[in-house]
Short mmCIF file of C-alpha atoms in Angstrom, two decimals:
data_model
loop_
_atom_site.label_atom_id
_atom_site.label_comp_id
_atom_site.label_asym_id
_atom_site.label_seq_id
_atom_site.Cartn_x
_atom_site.Cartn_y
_atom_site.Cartn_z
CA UNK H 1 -32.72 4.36 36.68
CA UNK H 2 -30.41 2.53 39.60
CA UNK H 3 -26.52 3.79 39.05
CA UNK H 4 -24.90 0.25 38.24
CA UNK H 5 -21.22 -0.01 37.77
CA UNK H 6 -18.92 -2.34 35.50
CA UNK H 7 -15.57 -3.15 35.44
CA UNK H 8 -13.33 -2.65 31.98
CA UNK H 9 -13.34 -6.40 30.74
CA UNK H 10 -9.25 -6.99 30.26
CA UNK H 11 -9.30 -5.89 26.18
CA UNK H 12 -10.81 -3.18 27.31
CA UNK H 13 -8.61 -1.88 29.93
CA UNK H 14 -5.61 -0.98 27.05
CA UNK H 15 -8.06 1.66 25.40
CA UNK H 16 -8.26 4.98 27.68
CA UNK H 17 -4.73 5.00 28.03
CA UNK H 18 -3.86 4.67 24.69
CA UNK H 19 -6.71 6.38 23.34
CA UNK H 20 -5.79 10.01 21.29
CA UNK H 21 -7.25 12.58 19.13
CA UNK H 22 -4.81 10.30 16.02
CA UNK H 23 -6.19 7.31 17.13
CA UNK H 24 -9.43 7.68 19.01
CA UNK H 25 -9.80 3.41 19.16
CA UNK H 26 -13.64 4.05 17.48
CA UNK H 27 -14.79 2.04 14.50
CA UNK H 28 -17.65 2.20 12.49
CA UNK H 29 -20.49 0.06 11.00
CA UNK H 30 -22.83 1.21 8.41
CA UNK H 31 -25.89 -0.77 7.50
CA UNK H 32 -26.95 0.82 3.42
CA UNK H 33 -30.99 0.73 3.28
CA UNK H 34 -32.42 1.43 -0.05
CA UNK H 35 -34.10 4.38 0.78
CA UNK H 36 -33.66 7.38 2.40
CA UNK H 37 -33.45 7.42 6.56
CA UNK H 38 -36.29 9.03 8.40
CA UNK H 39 -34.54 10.43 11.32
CA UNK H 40 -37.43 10.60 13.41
CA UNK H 41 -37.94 6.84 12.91
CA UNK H 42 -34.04 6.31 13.83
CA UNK H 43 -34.04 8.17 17.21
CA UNK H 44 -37.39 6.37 17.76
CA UNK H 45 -35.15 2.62 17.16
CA UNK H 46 -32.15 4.04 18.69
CA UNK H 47 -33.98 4.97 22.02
CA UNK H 48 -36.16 1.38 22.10
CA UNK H 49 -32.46 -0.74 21.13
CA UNK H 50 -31.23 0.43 24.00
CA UNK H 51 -33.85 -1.52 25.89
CA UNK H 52 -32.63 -4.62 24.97
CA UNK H 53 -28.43 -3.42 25.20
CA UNK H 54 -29.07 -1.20 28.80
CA UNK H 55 -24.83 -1.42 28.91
CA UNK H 56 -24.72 0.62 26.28
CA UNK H 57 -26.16 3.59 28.26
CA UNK H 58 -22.87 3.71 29.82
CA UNK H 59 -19.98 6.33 30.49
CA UNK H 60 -16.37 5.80 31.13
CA UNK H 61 -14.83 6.82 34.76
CA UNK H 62 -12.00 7.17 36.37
CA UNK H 63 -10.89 5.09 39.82
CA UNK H 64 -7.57 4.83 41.64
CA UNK H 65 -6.86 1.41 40.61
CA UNK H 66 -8.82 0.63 37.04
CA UNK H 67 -11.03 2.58 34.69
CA UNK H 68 -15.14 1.57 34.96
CA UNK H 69 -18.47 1.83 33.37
CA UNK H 70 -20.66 3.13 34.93
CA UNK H 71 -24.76 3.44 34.17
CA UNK H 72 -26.05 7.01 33.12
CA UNK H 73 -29.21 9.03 32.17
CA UNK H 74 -28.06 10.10 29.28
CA UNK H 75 -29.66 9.64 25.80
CA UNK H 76 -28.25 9.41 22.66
CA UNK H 77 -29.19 12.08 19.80
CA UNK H 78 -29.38 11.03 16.03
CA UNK H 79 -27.95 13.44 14.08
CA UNK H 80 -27.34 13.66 9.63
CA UNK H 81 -23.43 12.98 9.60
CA UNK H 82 -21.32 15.93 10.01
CA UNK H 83 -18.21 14.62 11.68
CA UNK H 84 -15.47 12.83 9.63
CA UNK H 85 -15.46 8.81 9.99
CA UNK H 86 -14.26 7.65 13.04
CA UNK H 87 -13.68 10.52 15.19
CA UNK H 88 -13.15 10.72 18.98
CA UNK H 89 -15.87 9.61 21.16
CA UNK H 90 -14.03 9.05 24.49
CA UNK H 91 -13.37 12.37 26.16
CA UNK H 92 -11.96 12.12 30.04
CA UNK H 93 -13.10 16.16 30.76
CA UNK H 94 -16.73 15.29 29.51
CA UNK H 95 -19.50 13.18 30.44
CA UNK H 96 -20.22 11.27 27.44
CA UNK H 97 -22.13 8.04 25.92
CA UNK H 98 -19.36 5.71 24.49
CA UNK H 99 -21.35 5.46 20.67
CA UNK H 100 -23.16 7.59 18.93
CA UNK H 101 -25.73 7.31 15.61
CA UNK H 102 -25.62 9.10 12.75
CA UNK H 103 -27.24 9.12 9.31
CA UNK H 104 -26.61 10.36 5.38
CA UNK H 105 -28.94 9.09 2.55
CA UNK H 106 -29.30 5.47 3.13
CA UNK H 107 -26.88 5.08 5.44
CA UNK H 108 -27.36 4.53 9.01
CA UNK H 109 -23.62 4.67 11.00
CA UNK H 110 -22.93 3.25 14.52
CA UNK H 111 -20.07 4.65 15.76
CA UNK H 112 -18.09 2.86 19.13
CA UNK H 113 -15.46 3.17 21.53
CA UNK H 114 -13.83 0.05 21.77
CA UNK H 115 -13.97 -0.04 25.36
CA UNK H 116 -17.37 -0.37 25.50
CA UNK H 117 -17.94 -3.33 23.09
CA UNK H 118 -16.26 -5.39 20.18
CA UNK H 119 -17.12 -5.77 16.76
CA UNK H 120 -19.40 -8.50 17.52
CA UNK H 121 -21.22 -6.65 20.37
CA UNK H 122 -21.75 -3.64 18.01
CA UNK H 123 -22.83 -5.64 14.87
CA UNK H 124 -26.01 -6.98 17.58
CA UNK H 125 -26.80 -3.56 18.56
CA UNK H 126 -27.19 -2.16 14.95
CA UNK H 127 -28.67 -5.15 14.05
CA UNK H 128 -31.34 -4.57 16.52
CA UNK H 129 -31.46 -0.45 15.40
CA UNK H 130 -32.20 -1.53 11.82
CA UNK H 131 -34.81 -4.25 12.67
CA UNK H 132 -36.88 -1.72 14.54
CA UNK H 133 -35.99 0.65 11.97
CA UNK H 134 -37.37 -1.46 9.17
CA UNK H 135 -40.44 -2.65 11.00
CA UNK H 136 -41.49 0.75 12.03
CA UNK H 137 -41.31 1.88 8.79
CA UNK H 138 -42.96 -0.37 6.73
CA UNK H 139 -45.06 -2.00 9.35
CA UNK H 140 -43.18 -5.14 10.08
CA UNK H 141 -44.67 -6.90 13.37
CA UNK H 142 -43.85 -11.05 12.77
CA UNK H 143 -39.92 -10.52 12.43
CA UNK H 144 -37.65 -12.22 15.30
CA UNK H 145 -34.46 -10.90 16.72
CA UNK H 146 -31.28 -13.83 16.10
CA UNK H 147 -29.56 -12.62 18.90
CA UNK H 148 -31.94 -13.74 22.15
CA UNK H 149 -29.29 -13.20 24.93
CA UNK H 150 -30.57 -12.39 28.16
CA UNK H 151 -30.03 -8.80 29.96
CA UNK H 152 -27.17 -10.55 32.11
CA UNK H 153 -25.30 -12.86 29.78
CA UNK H 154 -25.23 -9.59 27.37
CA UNK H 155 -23.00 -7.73 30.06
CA UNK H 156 -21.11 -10.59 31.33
CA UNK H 157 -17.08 -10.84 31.25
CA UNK H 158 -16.56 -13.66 29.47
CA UNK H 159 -12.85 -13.27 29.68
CA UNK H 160 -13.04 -13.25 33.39
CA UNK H 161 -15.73 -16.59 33.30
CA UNK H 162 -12.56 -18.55 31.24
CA UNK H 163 -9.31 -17.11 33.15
CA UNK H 164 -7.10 -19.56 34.27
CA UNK H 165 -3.55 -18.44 34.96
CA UNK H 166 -1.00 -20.26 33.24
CA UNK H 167 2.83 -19.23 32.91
CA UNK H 168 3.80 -17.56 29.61
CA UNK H 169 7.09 -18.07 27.64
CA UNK H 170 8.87 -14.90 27.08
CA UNK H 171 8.74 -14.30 22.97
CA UNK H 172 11.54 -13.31 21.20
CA UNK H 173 10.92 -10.04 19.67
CA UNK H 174 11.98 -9.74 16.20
CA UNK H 175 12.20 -6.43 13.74
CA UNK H 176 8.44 -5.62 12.49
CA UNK H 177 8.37 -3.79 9.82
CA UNK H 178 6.35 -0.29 10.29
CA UNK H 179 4.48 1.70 7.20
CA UNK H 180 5.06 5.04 7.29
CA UNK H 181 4.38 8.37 5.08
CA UNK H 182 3.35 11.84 5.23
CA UNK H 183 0.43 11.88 8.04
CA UNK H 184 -2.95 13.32 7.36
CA UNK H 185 -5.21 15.31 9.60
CA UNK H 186 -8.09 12.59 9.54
CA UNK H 187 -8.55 9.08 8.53
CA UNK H 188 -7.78 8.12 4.65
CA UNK H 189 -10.73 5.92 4.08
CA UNK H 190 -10.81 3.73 0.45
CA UNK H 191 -13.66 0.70 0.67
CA UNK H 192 -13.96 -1.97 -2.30
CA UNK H 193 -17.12 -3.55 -3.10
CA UNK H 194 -16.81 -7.02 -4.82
CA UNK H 195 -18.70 -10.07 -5.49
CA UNK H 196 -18.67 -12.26 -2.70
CA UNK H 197 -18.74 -15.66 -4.32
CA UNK H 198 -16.23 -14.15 -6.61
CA UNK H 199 -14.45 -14.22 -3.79
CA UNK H 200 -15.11 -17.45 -2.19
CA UNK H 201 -14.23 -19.07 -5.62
CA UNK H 202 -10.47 -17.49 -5.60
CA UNK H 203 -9.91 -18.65 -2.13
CA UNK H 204 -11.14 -21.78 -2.98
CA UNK H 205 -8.81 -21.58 -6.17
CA UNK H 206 -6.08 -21.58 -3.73
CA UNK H 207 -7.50 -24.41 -1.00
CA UNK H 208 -7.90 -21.37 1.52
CA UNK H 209 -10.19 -19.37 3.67
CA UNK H 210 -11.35 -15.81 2.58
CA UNK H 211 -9.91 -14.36 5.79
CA UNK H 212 -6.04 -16.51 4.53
CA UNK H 213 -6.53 -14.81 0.73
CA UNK H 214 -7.17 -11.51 1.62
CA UNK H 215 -4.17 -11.46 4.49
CA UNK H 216 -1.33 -13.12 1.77
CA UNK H 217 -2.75 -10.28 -0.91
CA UNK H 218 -2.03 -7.92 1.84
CA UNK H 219 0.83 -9.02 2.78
CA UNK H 220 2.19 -9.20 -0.68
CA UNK H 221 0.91 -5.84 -1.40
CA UNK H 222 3.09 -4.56 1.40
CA UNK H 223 5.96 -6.28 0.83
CA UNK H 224 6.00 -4.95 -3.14
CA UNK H 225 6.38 -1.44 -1.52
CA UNK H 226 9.23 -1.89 0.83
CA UNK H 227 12.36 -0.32 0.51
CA UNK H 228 15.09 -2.84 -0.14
CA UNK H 229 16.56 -1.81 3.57
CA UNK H 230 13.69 -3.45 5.05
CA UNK H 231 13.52 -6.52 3.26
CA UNK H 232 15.03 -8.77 6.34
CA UNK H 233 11.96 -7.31 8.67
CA UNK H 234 9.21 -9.11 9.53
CA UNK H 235 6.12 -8.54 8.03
CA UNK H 236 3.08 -8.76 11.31
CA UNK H 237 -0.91 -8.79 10.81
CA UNK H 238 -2.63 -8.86 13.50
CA UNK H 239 -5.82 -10.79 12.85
CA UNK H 240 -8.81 -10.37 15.68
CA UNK H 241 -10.64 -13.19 16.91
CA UNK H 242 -14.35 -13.80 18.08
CA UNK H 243 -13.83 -15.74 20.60
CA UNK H 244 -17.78 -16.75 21.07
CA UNK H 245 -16.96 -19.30 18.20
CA UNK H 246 -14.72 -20.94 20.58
CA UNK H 247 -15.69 -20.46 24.03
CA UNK H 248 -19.60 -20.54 25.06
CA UNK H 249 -20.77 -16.96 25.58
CA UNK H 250 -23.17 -14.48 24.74
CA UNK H 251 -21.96 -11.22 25.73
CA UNK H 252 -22.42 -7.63 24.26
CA UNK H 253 -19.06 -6.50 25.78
CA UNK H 254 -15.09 -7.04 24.55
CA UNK H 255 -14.80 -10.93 23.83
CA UNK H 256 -12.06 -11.30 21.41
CA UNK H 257 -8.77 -12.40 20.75
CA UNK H 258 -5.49 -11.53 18.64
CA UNK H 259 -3.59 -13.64 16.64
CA UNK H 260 -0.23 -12.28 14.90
CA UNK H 261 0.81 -13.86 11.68
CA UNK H 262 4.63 -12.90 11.10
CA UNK H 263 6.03 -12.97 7.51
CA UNK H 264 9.10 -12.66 5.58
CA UNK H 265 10.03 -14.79 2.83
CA UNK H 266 9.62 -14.55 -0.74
CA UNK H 267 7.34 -12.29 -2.95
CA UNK H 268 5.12 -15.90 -4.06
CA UNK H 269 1.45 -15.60 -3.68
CA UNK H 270 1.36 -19.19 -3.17
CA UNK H 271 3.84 -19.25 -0.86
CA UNK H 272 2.58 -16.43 1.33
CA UNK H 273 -0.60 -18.10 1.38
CA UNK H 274 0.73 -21.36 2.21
CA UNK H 275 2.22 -19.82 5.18
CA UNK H 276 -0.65 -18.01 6.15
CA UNK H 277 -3.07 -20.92 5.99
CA UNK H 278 -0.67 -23.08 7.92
CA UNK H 279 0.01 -20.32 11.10
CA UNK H 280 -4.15 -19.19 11.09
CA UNK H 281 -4.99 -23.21 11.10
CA UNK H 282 -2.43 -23.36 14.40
CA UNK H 283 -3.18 -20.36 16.46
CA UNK H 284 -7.29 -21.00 15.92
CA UNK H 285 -6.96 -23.83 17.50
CA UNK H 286 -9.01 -23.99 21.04
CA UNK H 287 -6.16 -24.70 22.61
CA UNK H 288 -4.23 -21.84 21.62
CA UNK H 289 -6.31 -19.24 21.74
CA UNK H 290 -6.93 -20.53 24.93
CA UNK H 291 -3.58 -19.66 25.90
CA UNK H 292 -3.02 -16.40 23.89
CA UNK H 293 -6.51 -15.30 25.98
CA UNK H 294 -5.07 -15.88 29.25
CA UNK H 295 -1.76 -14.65 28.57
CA UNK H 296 -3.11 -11.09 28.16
CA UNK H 297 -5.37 -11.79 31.30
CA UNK H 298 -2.52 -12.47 33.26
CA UNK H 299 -1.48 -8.92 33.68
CA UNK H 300 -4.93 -7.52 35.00
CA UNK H 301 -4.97 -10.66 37.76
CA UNK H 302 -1.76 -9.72 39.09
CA UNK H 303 -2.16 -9.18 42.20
CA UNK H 304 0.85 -6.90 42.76
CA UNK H 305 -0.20 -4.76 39.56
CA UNK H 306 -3.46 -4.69 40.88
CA UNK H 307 -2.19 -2.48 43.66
CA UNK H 308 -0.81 0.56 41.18
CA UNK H 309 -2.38 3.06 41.17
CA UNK H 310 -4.22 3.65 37.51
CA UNK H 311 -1.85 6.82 36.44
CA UNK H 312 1.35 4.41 36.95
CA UNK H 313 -0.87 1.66 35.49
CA UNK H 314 -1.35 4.14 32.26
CA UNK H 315 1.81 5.42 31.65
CA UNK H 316 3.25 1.75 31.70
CA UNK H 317 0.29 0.56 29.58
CA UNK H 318 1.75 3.52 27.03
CA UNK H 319 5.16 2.72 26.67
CA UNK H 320 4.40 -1.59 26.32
CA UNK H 321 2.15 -0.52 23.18
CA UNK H 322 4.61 2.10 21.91
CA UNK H 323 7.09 -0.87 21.64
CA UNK H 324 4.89 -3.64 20.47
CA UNK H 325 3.28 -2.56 17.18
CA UNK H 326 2.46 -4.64 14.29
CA UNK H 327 2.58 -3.96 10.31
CA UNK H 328 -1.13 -3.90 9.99
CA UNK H 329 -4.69 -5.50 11.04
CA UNK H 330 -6.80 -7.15 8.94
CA UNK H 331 -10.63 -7.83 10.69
CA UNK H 332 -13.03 -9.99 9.06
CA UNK H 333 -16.43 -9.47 10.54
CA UNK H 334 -18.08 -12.59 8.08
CA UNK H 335 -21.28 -13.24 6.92
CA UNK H 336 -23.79 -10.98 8.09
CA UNK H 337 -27.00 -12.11 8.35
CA UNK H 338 -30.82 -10.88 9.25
CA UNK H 339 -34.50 -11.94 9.60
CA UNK H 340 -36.30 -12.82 5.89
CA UNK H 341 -39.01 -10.46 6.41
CA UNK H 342 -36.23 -7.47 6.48
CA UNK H 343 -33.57 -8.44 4.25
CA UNK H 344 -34.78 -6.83 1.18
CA UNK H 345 -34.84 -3.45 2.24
CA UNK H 346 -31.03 -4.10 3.10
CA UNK H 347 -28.41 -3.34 0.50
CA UNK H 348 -24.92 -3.49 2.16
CA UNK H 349 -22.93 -3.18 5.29
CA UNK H 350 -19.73 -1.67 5.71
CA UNK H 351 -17.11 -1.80 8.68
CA UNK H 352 -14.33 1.00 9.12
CA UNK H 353 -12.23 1.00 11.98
CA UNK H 354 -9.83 4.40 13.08
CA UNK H 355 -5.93 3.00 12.39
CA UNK H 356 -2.73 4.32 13.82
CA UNK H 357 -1.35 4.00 10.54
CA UNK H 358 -3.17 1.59 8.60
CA UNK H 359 -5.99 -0.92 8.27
CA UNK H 360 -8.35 -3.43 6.44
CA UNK H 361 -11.71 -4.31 7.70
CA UNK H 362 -14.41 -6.85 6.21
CA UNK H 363 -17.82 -8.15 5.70
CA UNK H 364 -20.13 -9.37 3.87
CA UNK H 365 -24.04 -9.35 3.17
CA UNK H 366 -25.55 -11.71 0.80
CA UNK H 367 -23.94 -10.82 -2.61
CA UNK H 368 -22.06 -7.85 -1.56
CA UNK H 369 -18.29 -8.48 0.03
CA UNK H 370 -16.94 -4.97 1.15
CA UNK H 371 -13.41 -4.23 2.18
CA UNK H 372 -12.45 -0.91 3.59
CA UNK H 373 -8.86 0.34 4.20
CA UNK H 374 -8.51 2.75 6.78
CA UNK H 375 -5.37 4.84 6.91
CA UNK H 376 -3.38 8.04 8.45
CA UNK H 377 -1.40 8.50 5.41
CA UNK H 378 -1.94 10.44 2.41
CA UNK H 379 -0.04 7.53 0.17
CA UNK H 380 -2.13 4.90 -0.67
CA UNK H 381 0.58 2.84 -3.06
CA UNK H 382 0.03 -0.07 -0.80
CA UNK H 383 -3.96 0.19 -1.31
CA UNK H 384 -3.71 0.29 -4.98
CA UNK H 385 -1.30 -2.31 -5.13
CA UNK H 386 -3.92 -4.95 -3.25
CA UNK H 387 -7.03 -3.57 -4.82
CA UNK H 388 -4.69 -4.33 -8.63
CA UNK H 389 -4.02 -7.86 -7.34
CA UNK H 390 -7.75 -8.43 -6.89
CA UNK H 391 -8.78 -6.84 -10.10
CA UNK H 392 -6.04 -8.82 -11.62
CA UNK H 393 -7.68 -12.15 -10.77
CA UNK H 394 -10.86 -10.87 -12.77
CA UNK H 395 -12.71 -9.48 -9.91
CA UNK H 396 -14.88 -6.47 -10.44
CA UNK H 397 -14.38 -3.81 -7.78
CA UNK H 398 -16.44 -0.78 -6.81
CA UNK H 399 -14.36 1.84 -4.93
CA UNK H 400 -15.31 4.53 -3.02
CA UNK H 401 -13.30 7.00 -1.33
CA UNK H 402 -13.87 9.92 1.42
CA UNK H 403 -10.46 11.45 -0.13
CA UNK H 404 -12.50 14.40 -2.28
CA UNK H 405 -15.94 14.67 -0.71
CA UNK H 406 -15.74 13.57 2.51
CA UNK H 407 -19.14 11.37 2.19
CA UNK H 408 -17.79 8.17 0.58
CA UNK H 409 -19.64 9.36 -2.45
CA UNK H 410 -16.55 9.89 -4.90
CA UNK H 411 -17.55 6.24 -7.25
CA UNK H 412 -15.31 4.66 -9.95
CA UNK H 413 -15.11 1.30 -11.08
CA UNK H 414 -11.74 -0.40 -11.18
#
């Protein structure tokens, strides 16, 4: 195979320098079959995916000025999971694929490096390792893939294809308020499986989105477990955003967006949600996230930053993202959806991603609405106080927890 190299796309580019064995910048998705996995079979639809997503047969290197992908010979190995949830992928003294496969039961896991793809990029590529997975095994040959983007639109930089510099307003940085607690040695992870037109209804309940509910319940779940000193801080959720919704593209690599919803006001659910609808309506616009896009671009086109070299570039890189933390993120991945002829041999999907402190990640397949927490701290107060508000509103809720076991096998109904 011919060597080809890539440069970081710009979200990339803020992930090998900030990138440690606490936060490792890998998430998860897990696609829940209703039988056992063959791993033969797997490693068989691992090795023929990769046909159809070549980037992903990639490492990450070093150069003066910027980090790159570059092309390898390397092949992935399915293994049964061993390793907890999440855990480093990215090593600088080894020569390493950026994901990796794994399997328990039912459950088939991709694992990522963020630098190598977003959620959206990932989602295509497991897609594409179940529906070879499925036909294989039960002799499926008439299925079609939904995601038909050619070889080079899959590993283009769409951020670079809609750059235009503009000049930025400098913010006014306000006291976020940070959660904090006794650190554990790996991730805390606590998913909830719900209804999801249960769901849909109580959003609707409250002339709102899903992704607007579940935000104000976190936010109010948060804000019920502050200590009075922090009341006058800001409450900030970051909130990802595909930005192939918006802007024309089909790539496998980073294409995404942040928006940060700041709170602090009273301890309403209405109210919170009022605010939250009204800020998500205003930064989705095209518009905006045009700007917010291009804002973050700005920095890599520089041409004098350009010229550092990459360990200056690093340590700088560091100390902005040491200083600009938010509360929390909250990613909704939507509706997932596959071919007819496979979807009964589905039963779930579940997306975890590794937090500096703490997390909430989402998606949903036909009936099933899943959302996982993610956290470095053994107190989970704020968990059980959003998980209460949703049972509170008469939604049923399966939880499962790695806390005891290790396997998200440890079941109780809340």
């Amino acid at each position: 195979m011919k060597t080809k190299w890539f440069k970081l796309d710009n979200a990339a580019k803020i992930f090998p320098p900030t990138s440690n064995k606490n936060d490792p910048k890998v998430f998860r998705f897990t696609c829940i079959l209703k039988e056992k996995i063959d791993q033969n079979i797997l490693q068989e639809s691992v090795n023929e995916s990769l046909i159809f997503f070549p980037n992903f047969r990639s490492i990450l290197k070093k150069g003066f000025f910027w980090h790159y992908l570059e092309t390898t010979n390397l092949n992935p190995i399915v293994k049964e999971e061993k390793k907890d949830i999440c855990s480093s992928i990215y090593n600088k003294n080894k020569k390493k694929l950026l994901f990796r496969v794994n399997y328990y039961k039912n459950r088939i896991n991709l694992e990522v490096y963020h630098a190598l793809t977003d959620g959206t990029g990932a989602l295509e590529f497991l897609k594409t390792i179940v529906y070879i997975y499925v036909s294989k095994k039960y002799n499926i040959e008439e299925f079609s893939f939904d995601y038909d983007a050619s070889l080079n639109e899959k590993s283009s930089d769409s951020f670079n294809k809609y750059y235009k510099f503009q000049l930025n307003k400098i913010e006014k940085s306000n006291k976020v308020y940070q959660i904090k607690g006794d650190k554990l040695n790996k991730i805390n992870v606590i998913n909830g499986c719900m209804n999801t037109n249960d769901l849909i209804s109580l959003a609707h309940k409250y002339n709102t989105t899903l992704t607007c509910l579940i935000v104000s319940i976190y936010i109010l779940a948060i804000k019920e477990n502050m200590d009075l000193k922090n009341e006058n801080k800001f409450i900030e959720i970051d909130v990802p955003v595909n930005l192939r919704k918006y802007f024309k593209s089909q790539t496998a690599r980073n294409f995404f967006s942040v928006i940060k919803l700041k709170y602090k006001g009273s301890n309403n659910l209405e109210d919170i949600i009022k605010y939250v609808d009204r800020n998500l309506k205003d930064e989705l616009k095209k518009d905006n996230l045009f700007k917010t896009m291009n804002k973050y671009a700005n920095f890599e086109h520089d041409f004098l930053i350009r010229l550092i070299p990459l360990f200056i570039k690093n340590f700088i890189l560091k100390i902005i993202m040491r200083y600009i933390k938010s509360t929390s993120t909250v990613t909704n991945l939507g509706i997932i959806k596959v071919d007819d002829l496979i979807k009964d041999y589905i039963d779930s999907f579940e997306v975890y991603v590794s937090p500096d402190k703490m997390q909430i990640s989402m998606c949903s397949y036909l009936d099933k609405l899943n959302i996982s927490f993610t956290s470095i701290f053994d107190n989970m107060d704020i968990i059980k106080n959003f998980y209460r508000k949703l049972s509170s509103f008469g939604i049923d809720i399966i939880i499962t927890t790695n806390k005891m076991g290790g396997k998200n096998e440890n079941m109780q109904k809340m």
